[in-house]
Short mmCIF file of C-alpha atoms and ligand atoms in Angstrom, two decimals:
data_model
loop_
_atom_site.label_atom_id
_atom_site.label_comp_id
_atom_site.label_asym_id
_atom_site.label_seq_id
_atom_site.Cartn_x
_atom_site.Cartn_y
_atom_site.Cartn_z
CA UNK A 572 -22.71 43.67 42.68
CA UNK A 573 -19.58 44.41 40.37
CA UNK A 574 -17.49 47.43 41.11
CA UNK A 575 -17.95 50.39 38.10
CA UNK A 576 -16.88 54.01 37.71
CA UNK A 577 -19.74 56.57 38.02
CA UNK A 578 -19.53 59.66 35.65
CA UNK A 579 -22.35 62.35 35.86
CA UNK A 580 -22.48 64.60 32.89
CA UNK A 581 -23.93 67.81 32.12
CA UNK A 582 -23.73 68.29 28.48
CA UNK A 583 -24.78 66.01 26.04
CA UNK A 584 -20.88 66.18 24.16
CA UNK A 585 -19.69 65.65 27.87
CA UNK A 586 -21.69 62.39 28.31
CA UNK A 587 -20.94 61.01 24.59
CA UNK A 588 -16.85 61.69 25.83
CA UNK A 589 -17.39 59.70 29.03
CA UNK A 590 -19.00 56.60 27.01
CA UNK A 591 -16.80 56.65 24.29
CA UNK A 592 -13.43 57.27 26.34
CA UNK A 593 -13.49 53.64 27.84
CA UNK A 594 -15.11 50.25 27.15
CA UNK A 595 -18.24 48.99 28.58
CA UNK A 596 -19.92 52.28 29.28
CA UNK A 597 -23.82 52.56 29.69
CA UNK A 598 -25.95 55.36 29.83
CA UNK A 599 -28.13 55.89 33.16
CA UNK A 600 -31.49 57.50 32.69
CA UNK A 601 -34.11 56.49 35.52
CA UNK A 602 -32.58 53.71 36.32
CA UNK A 603 -36.05 51.41 36.87
CA UNK A 604 -34.50 48.54 34.29
CA UNK A 605 -30.33 49.24 33.82
CA UNK A 606 -29.78 48.99 37.84
CA UNK A 607 -32.41 45.90 37.87
CA UNK A 608 -30.43 43.96 35.79
CA UNK A 609 -27.33 45.20 37.31
CA UNK A 610 -28.10 43.70 40.67
CA UNK A 611 -28.93 40.00 39.16
CA UNK A 612 -25.63 40.69 36.86
CA UNK A 613 -27.03 40.35 33.66
CA UNK A 614 -25.71 44.01 32.71
CA UNK A 615 -22.28 44.52 33.91
CA UNK A 616 -21.13 47.68 32.89
CA UNK A 617 -17.38 49.54 33.63
CA UNK A 618 -18.85 52.60 33.87
CA UNK A 619 -22.19 53.85 34.27
CA UNK A 620 -22.99 57.56 32.43
CA UNK A 621 -25.65 59.51 34.16
CA UNK A 622 -27.37 61.65 31.72
CA UNK A 623 -30.27 62.74 34.14
CA UNK A 624 -28.95 65.93 34.57
CA UNK A 625 -28.81 66.43 30.93
CA UNK A 626 -31.13 69.72 29.75
CA UNK A 627 -33.43 66.74 27.82
CA UNK A 628 -36.26 67.12 30.05
CA UNK A 629 -38.51 69.87 28.13
CA UNK A 630 -42.07 68.62 26.18
CA UNK A 631 -42.32 71.96 23.30
CA UNK A 632 -44.63 72.16 20.54
CA UNK A 633 -42.92 72.21 17.11
CA UNK A 634 -43.32 74.75 14.47
CA UNK A 635 -45.48 72.14 11.84
CA UNK A 636 -47.80 71.28 14.74
CA UNK A 637 -46.26 68.03 16.49
CA UNK A 638 -44.50 67.73 20.07
CA UNK A 639 -40.91 67.22 20.92
CA UNK A 640 -40.12 65.43 23.96
CA UNK A 641 -36.68 65.52 25.24
CA UNK A 642 -35.45 61.70 26.37
CA UNK A 643 -35.18 62.58 30.01
CA UNK A 644 -39.34 63.64 30.25
CA UNK A 645 -40.30 61.29 33.19
CA UNK A 646 -43.23 58.96 31.94
CA UNK A 647 -45.58 60.35 34.61
CA UNK A 648 -45.01 63.99 32.70
CA UNK A 649 -45.71 62.89 29.70
CA UNK A 650 -48.34 60.62 30.41
CA UNK A 651 -50.24 63.58 32.05
CA UNK A 652 -49.11 66.38 30.06
CA UNK A 653 -52.37 67.92 28.56
CA UNK A 654 -51.35 68.34 24.41
CA UNK A 655 -50.63 64.69 24.51
CA UNK A 656 -53.68 63.87 25.87
CA UNK A 657 -55.98 65.87 23.93
CA UNK A 658 -53.83 65.27 20.28
CA UNK A 659 -51.95 61.66 20.98
CA UNK A 660 -54.36 60.08 23.29
CA UNK A 661 -52.64 56.78 22.26
CA UNK A 662 -49.52 57.60 23.65
CA UNK A 663 -50.89 58.80 27.25
CA UNK A 664 -52.61 55.68 27.38
CA UNK A 665 -49.93 53.34 26.37
CA UNK A 666 -47.27 55.34 29.12
CA UNK A 667 -50.56 54.40 31.96
CA UNK A 668 -51.10 50.97 30.74
CA UNK A 669 -47.13 50.47 31.72
CA UNK A 670 -45.61 49.69 35.08
CA UNK A 671 -46.65 51.11 37.97
CA UNK A 672 -47.05 55.08 39.41
CA UNK A 673 -43.85 54.96 41.11
CA UNK A 674 -42.18 53.72 38.22
CA UNK A 675 -43.46 56.00 35.75
CA UNK A 676 -41.92 58.57 37.93
CA UNK A 677 -38.52 57.74 37.70
CA UNK A 678 -38.73 56.18 34.26
CA UNK A 679 -37.58 58.28 31.31
CA UNK A 680 -38.86 58.67 27.31
CA UNK A 681 -35.65 57.74 26.58
CA UNK A 682 -34.83 55.07 29.21
CA UNK A 683 -38.67 53.25 27.91
CA UNK A 684 -37.58 52.75 24.38
CA UNK A 685 -34.21 51.33 25.51
CA UNK A 686 -35.56 49.14 28.46
CA UNK A 687 -34.17 45.23 27.63
CA UNK A 688 -36.61 42.00 27.24
CA UNK A 689 -38.14 40.37 30.30
CA UNK A 690 -38.24 37.01 28.75
CA UNK A 691 -37.04 35.01 32.19
CA UNK A 692 -34.48 33.21 30.90
CA UNK A 693 -32.59 36.39 29.86
CA UNK A 694 -32.34 37.34 33.48
CA UNK A 695 -31.38 34.00 34.86
CA UNK A 696 -27.73 33.69 35.14
CA UNK A 697 -28.00 30.07 35.48
CA UNK A 698 -29.58 29.47 31.64
CA UNK A 699 -27.97 29.90 27.95
CA UNK A 700 -29.14 33.00 26.30
CA UNK A 701 -27.62 34.25 23.23
CA UNK A 702 -29.41 37.56 23.57
CA UNK A 703 -27.17 38.04 27.38
CA UNK A 704 -24.27 35.47 26.34
CA UNK A 705 -23.87 35.01 22.10
CA UNK A 706 -23.32 31.59 20.85
CA UNK A 707 -25.16 29.97 24.31
CA UNK A 708 -28.09 28.96 23.23
CA UNK A 709 -31.95 30.06 23.71
CA UNK A 710 -33.40 28.31 26.77
CA UNK A 711 -37.12 29.61 25.95
CA UNK A 712 -36.86 27.58 22.64
CA UNK A 713 -37.21 24.19 24.84
CA UNK A 714 -38.35 25.93 28.19
CA UNK A 715 -41.94 27.92 29.13
CA UNK A 716 -43.16 30.51 25.75
CA UNK A 717 -46.47 31.65 26.84
CA UNK A 718 -44.82 35.17 27.19
CA UNK A 719 -42.58 34.98 24.11
CA UNK A 720 -42.75 36.39 20.65
CA UNK A 721 -44.51 35.11 17.36
CA UNK A 722 -43.82 37.38 14.78
CA UNK A 723 -40.10 38.68 13.81
CA UNK A 724 -37.97 35.95 15.88
CA UNK A 725 -35.29 34.01 14.96
CA UNK A 726 -33.96 30.56 15.89
CA UNK A 727 -31.49 32.22 18.05
CA UNK A 728 -34.18 34.35 19.86
CA UNK A 729 -37.93 34.47 20.64
CA UNK A 730 -38.08 37.42 23.32
CA UNK A 731 -40.60 39.95 23.14
CA UNK A 732 -39.78 44.00 23.69
CA UNK A 733 -41.70 45.16 26.94
CA UNK A 734 -42.62 48.88 26.25
CA UNK A 735 -45.64 49.78 25.35
CA UNK A 736 -44.84 53.52 24.90
CA UNK A 737 -42.90 52.30 22.09
CA UNK A 738 -45.68 50.43 20.35
CA UNK A 739 -47.63 53.92 20.60
CA UNK A 740 -44.88 55.78 19.16
CA UNK A 741 -44.55 53.05 16.16
CA UNK A 742 -48.10 53.74 15.37
CA UNK A 743 -47.81 57.40 15.20
CA UNK A 744 -44.33 57.49 13.13
CA UNK A 745 -42.47 59.33 16.04
CA UNK A 746 -39.08 60.52 14.85
CA UNK A 747 -35.76 60.03 17.49
CA UNK A 748 -33.17 62.64 17.35
CA UNK A 749 -29.87 60.88 18.24
CA UNK A 750 -26.68 62.31 19.24
CA UNK A 751 -23.44 60.70 19.02
CA UNK A 752 -19.73 60.88 17.86
CA UNK A 753 -20.42 61.36 14.92
CA UNK A 754 -23.31 64.39 15.43
CA UNK A 755 -26.61 64.12 14.99
CA UNK A 756 -29.19 62.26 13.06
CA UNK A 757 -33.04 61.62 12.45
CA UNK A 758 -34.04 58.03 12.98
CA UNK A 759 -37.72 56.88 12.19
CA UNK A 760 -39.23 55.05 15.94
CA UNK A 761 -39.81 52.19 13.60
CA UNK A 762 -35.98 51.62 12.84
CA UNK A 763 -34.68 51.59 16.26
CA UNK A 764 -35.08 48.57 17.51
CA UNK A 765 -33.49 45.85 15.49
CA UNK A 766 -35.00 41.74 14.62
CA UNK A 767 -32.80 39.41 16.21
CA UNK A 768 -31.56 37.61 13.62
CA UNK A 769 -28.40 35.79 14.36
CA UNK A 770 -27.51 38.97 16.34
CA UNK A 771 -30.11 39.21 19.12
CA UNK A 772 -27.60 40.54 21.52
CA UNK A 773 -28.08 43.86 19.69
CA UNK A 774 -31.31 45.35 20.54
CA UNK A 775 -31.42 48.58 18.45
CA UNK A 776 -29.57 50.03 16.07
CA UNK A 777 -28.02 52.49 17.71
CA UNK A 778 -23.68 53.02 17.12
CA UNK A 779 -21.81 52.83 20.62
CA UNK A 780 -22.07 55.95 22.28
CA UNK A 781 -25.39 57.44 20.92
CA UNK A 782 -27.71 58.55 22.72
CA UNK A 783 -31.54 59.43 22.43
CA UNK A 784 -31.72 62.99 22.91
CA UNK A 785 -35.62 63.61 22.12
CA UNK A 786 -38.84 61.96 20.55
CA UNK A 787 -40.38 63.82 17.81
CA UNK A 788 -44.43 63.50 17.29
CA UNK A 789 -45.81 64.52 14.00
CA UNK A 790 -48.77 67.00 13.77
CA UNK A 791 -51.44 64.96 15.15
CA UNK A 792 -54.23 63.68 12.18
CA UNK A 793 -57.56 66.12 12.61
CA UNK A 794 -60.30 64.01 13.39
CA UNK A 795 -58.17 60.49 13.22
CA UNK A 796 -58.81 59.46 17.19
CA UNK A 797 -56.49 57.08 18.44
CA UNK A 798 -56.49 54.45 21.50
CA UNK A 799 -54.39 51.98 23.14
CA UNK A 800 -55.45 48.77 24.02
CA UNK A 801 -53.37 46.49 26.06
CA UNK A 802 -54.52 42.68 27.48
CA UNK A 803 -52.45 40.83 30.65
CA UNK A 804 -52.59 38.92 33.10
CA UNK A 805 -53.44 41.23 36.04
CA UNK A 806 -55.09 44.68 35.75
CA UNK A 807 -51.51 46.75 35.91
CA UNK A 808 -48.12 46.54 36.69
CA UNK A 809 -47.64 43.50 34.15
CA UNK A 810 -46.35 43.55 30.57
CA UNK A 811 -48.28 42.59 27.49
CA UNK A 812 -49.55 39.48 26.37
CA UNK A 813 -51.12 41.54 23.33
CA UNK A 814 -51.49 45.37 22.73
CA UNK A 815 -52.68 47.39 19.75
CA UNK A 816 -52.13 50.92 19.18
CA UNK A 817 -54.20 52.43 16.69
CA UNK A 818 -55.20 55.73 15.08
CA UNK A 819 -58.12 55.83 12.63
CA UNK A 820 -59.88 58.24 9.88
CA UNK A 821 -62.90 57.43 8.31
CA UNK A 822 -64.26 59.31 4.96
CA UNK A 823 -67.20 60.63 4.73
CA UNK A 824 -68.36 57.56 2.58
CA UNK A 825 -67.67 55.37 6.05
CA UNK A 826 -64.32 54.15 4.28
CA UNK A 827 -60.60 54.35 5.76
CA UNK A 828 -59.39 57.32 4.64
CA UNK A 829 -56.08 56.56 6.95
CA UNK A 830 -54.71 54.02 9.46
CA UNK A 831 -52.03 53.16 11.12
CA UNK A 832 -51.43 50.27 13.84
CA UNK A 833 -48.97 48.83 16.01
CA UNK A 834 -49.02 45.46 18.00
CA UNK A 835 -47.01 44.94 21.10
CA UNK A 836 -46.32 42.00 23.27
CA UNK A 837 -45.60 39.79 19.77
CA UNK A 838 -42.25 40.43 18.48
CA UNK A 839 -38.95 41.38 19.43
CA UNK A 840 -39.69 44.87 18.73
CA UNK A 841 -43.11 47.29 18.42
CA UNK A 842 -44.74 45.64 15.53
CA UNK A 843 -45.95 47.98 12.83
CA UNK A 844 -48.88 45.95 10.57
CA UNK A 845 -48.30 47.31 7.51
CA UNK A 846 -50.18 44.33 5.66
CA UNK A 847 -53.34 45.05 7.87
CA UNK A 848 -52.76 49.17 6.97
CA UNK A 849 -52.70 48.43 3.27
CA UNK A 850 -56.29 45.69 3.49
CA UNK A 851 -57.90 48.42 5.66
CA UNK A 852 -56.98 51.40 3.82
CA UNK A 853 -59.76 52.54 1.39
CA UNK A 854 -62.15 49.66 2.23
CA UNK A 855 -65.14 50.40 4.22
CA UNK A 856 -64.88 50.56 7.99
CA UNK A 857 -66.88 47.27 9.63
CA UNK A 858 -65.93 44.30 11.43
CA UNK A 859 -65.27 42.22 8.26
CA UNK A 860 -62.91 44.41 6.78
CA UNK A 861 -61.14 44.75 10.32
CA UNK A 862 -60.91 41.11 10.72
CA UNK A 863 -59.63 40.70 7.47
CA UNK A 864 -56.76 42.77 8.28
CA UNK A 865 -55.98 41.65 11.38
CA UNK A 866 -55.75 38.11 9.97
CA UNK A 867 -53.66 38.76 7.30
CA UNK A 868 -51.03 40.50 9.51
CA UNK A 869 -51.21 37.23 11.79
CA UNK A 870 -51.00 34.78 8.94
CA UNK A 871 -47.20 35.71 9.30
CA UNK A 872 -47.03 34.34 13.06
CA UNK A 873 -45.30 31.26 13.75
CA UNK A 874 -46.55 30.82 17.40
CA UNK A 875 -44.38 28.44 20.15
CA UNK A 876 -45.88 25.61 22.11
CA UNK A 877 -47.24 28.03 24.81
CA UNK A 878 -48.24 31.22 22.84
CA UNK A 879 -50.92 30.25 20.12
CA UNK A 880 -53.14 31.97 22.02
CA UNK A 881 -51.57 34.81 21.32
CA UNK A 882 -52.73 35.30 17.50
CA UNK A 883 -57.10 35.01 18.39
CA UNK A 884 -55.54 36.93 20.82
CA UNK A 885 -54.17 39.97 18.90
CA UNK A 886 -56.72 39.47 16.45
CA UNK A 887 -59.71 40.21 18.59
CA UNK A 888 -57.70 43.11 20.09
CA UNK A 889 -57.28 44.64 16.54
CA UNK A 890 -60.75 44.80 15.42
CA UNK A 891 -62.21 45.49 18.97
CA UNK A 892 -59.95 48.70 19.00
CA UNK A 893 -60.18 49.71 15.33
CA UNK A 894 -63.97 49.17 16.24
CA UNK A 895 -64.39 51.38 18.67
CA UNK A 896 -62.31 53.90 16.95
CA UNK A 897 -64.91 53.62 14.12
CA UNK A 898 -67.76 54.45 15.93
CA UNK A 899 -66.13 57.19 17.83
CA UNK A 900 -66.29 58.86 14.31
CA UNK A 901 -69.64 58.12 12.90
CA UNK A 902 -72.54 60.39 13.51
CA UNK A 903 -75.51 59.01 15.93
CA UNK A 904 -77.82 57.08 13.90
CA UNK A 905 -81.34 59.10 14.29
CA UNK A 906 -83.87 57.96 16.58
CA UNK A 907 -87.31 57.08 15.16
FE1 SF4 B 1444 -32.26 34.89 25.63
FE2 SF4 B 1444 -34.16 35.52 23.59
FE3 SF4 B 1444 -33.59 33.10 24.09
FE4 SF4 B 1444 -34.92 34.93 26.11
S1 SF4 B 1444 -35.71 34.28 23.97
S2 SF4 B 1444 -33.38 32.82 26.22
S3 SF4 B 1444 -33.90 36.69 25.73
S4 SF4 B 1444 -32.01 34.24 23.62
#
């Protein structure tokens, strides 16, 4: 491993100052992804700014009835929080579907959002990778593409974003509080991650020195159950082949009053399925509508040689998730 400097920050301004005062600094939270990448030689920061002691570890109700989650809240604590489990079950389920118990105990909310792709070529220094070394090419295009993206890709990069939690936050319309050298700003979580375009080396829209201080959930919509479903190669400790985060509210006439749908494992960022939401809103909540909505969203897919299976998998997973949420809201049929 290359030598690097280490600064333990006690306040947010101190952390930002330490990050911006020298080149190639990185913030260190739980370290569950960054330290691994440093061991592989993929990440080579000159300085680590340890933000784990910052006072960003609270989960608090907002005056509007939402929830403000500090960036240092551990994934385990967030998944188990009673308000999260009852008000925003999609978030708790997504967290519990990710990683292992040990990793969830160490990983933070901010770090989960900022984890990097698990594209195997990104982690292999012997392979060309535009995300790791801009301008070198993309080994995945002619390589093993089963786990890679089908939506939002570019000729420069076809990697997926690995976070489950971020997919749930995209479906919840969460907002981020971002602190940086220019002050504080609020950023919708759907605007945090970039599509690769010609610059896959830039994962996010954060400016140099900016750090995520908190995630805010809007108030949970009454009567709109939510859920997260994940298809993966084994039952635990595996990244999503495809995942679905959804919240659905039906009207008294059985039509869709409100829906929010996001897909994971299919794109370089959590994929908010806006085309599907347009089809669903106001339509009858039945399997035919759910299928038409999912197929409309997936019509934009551009599969690679090994991952065309993700199109029907995402379609079926979305249909099943929406059907379960609809069934949970319908009154039971009267018994003869
Ligand atoms: Fe690198 Fe992206 Fe290509 Fe993977 S898909 S090798 S991360 S450029």
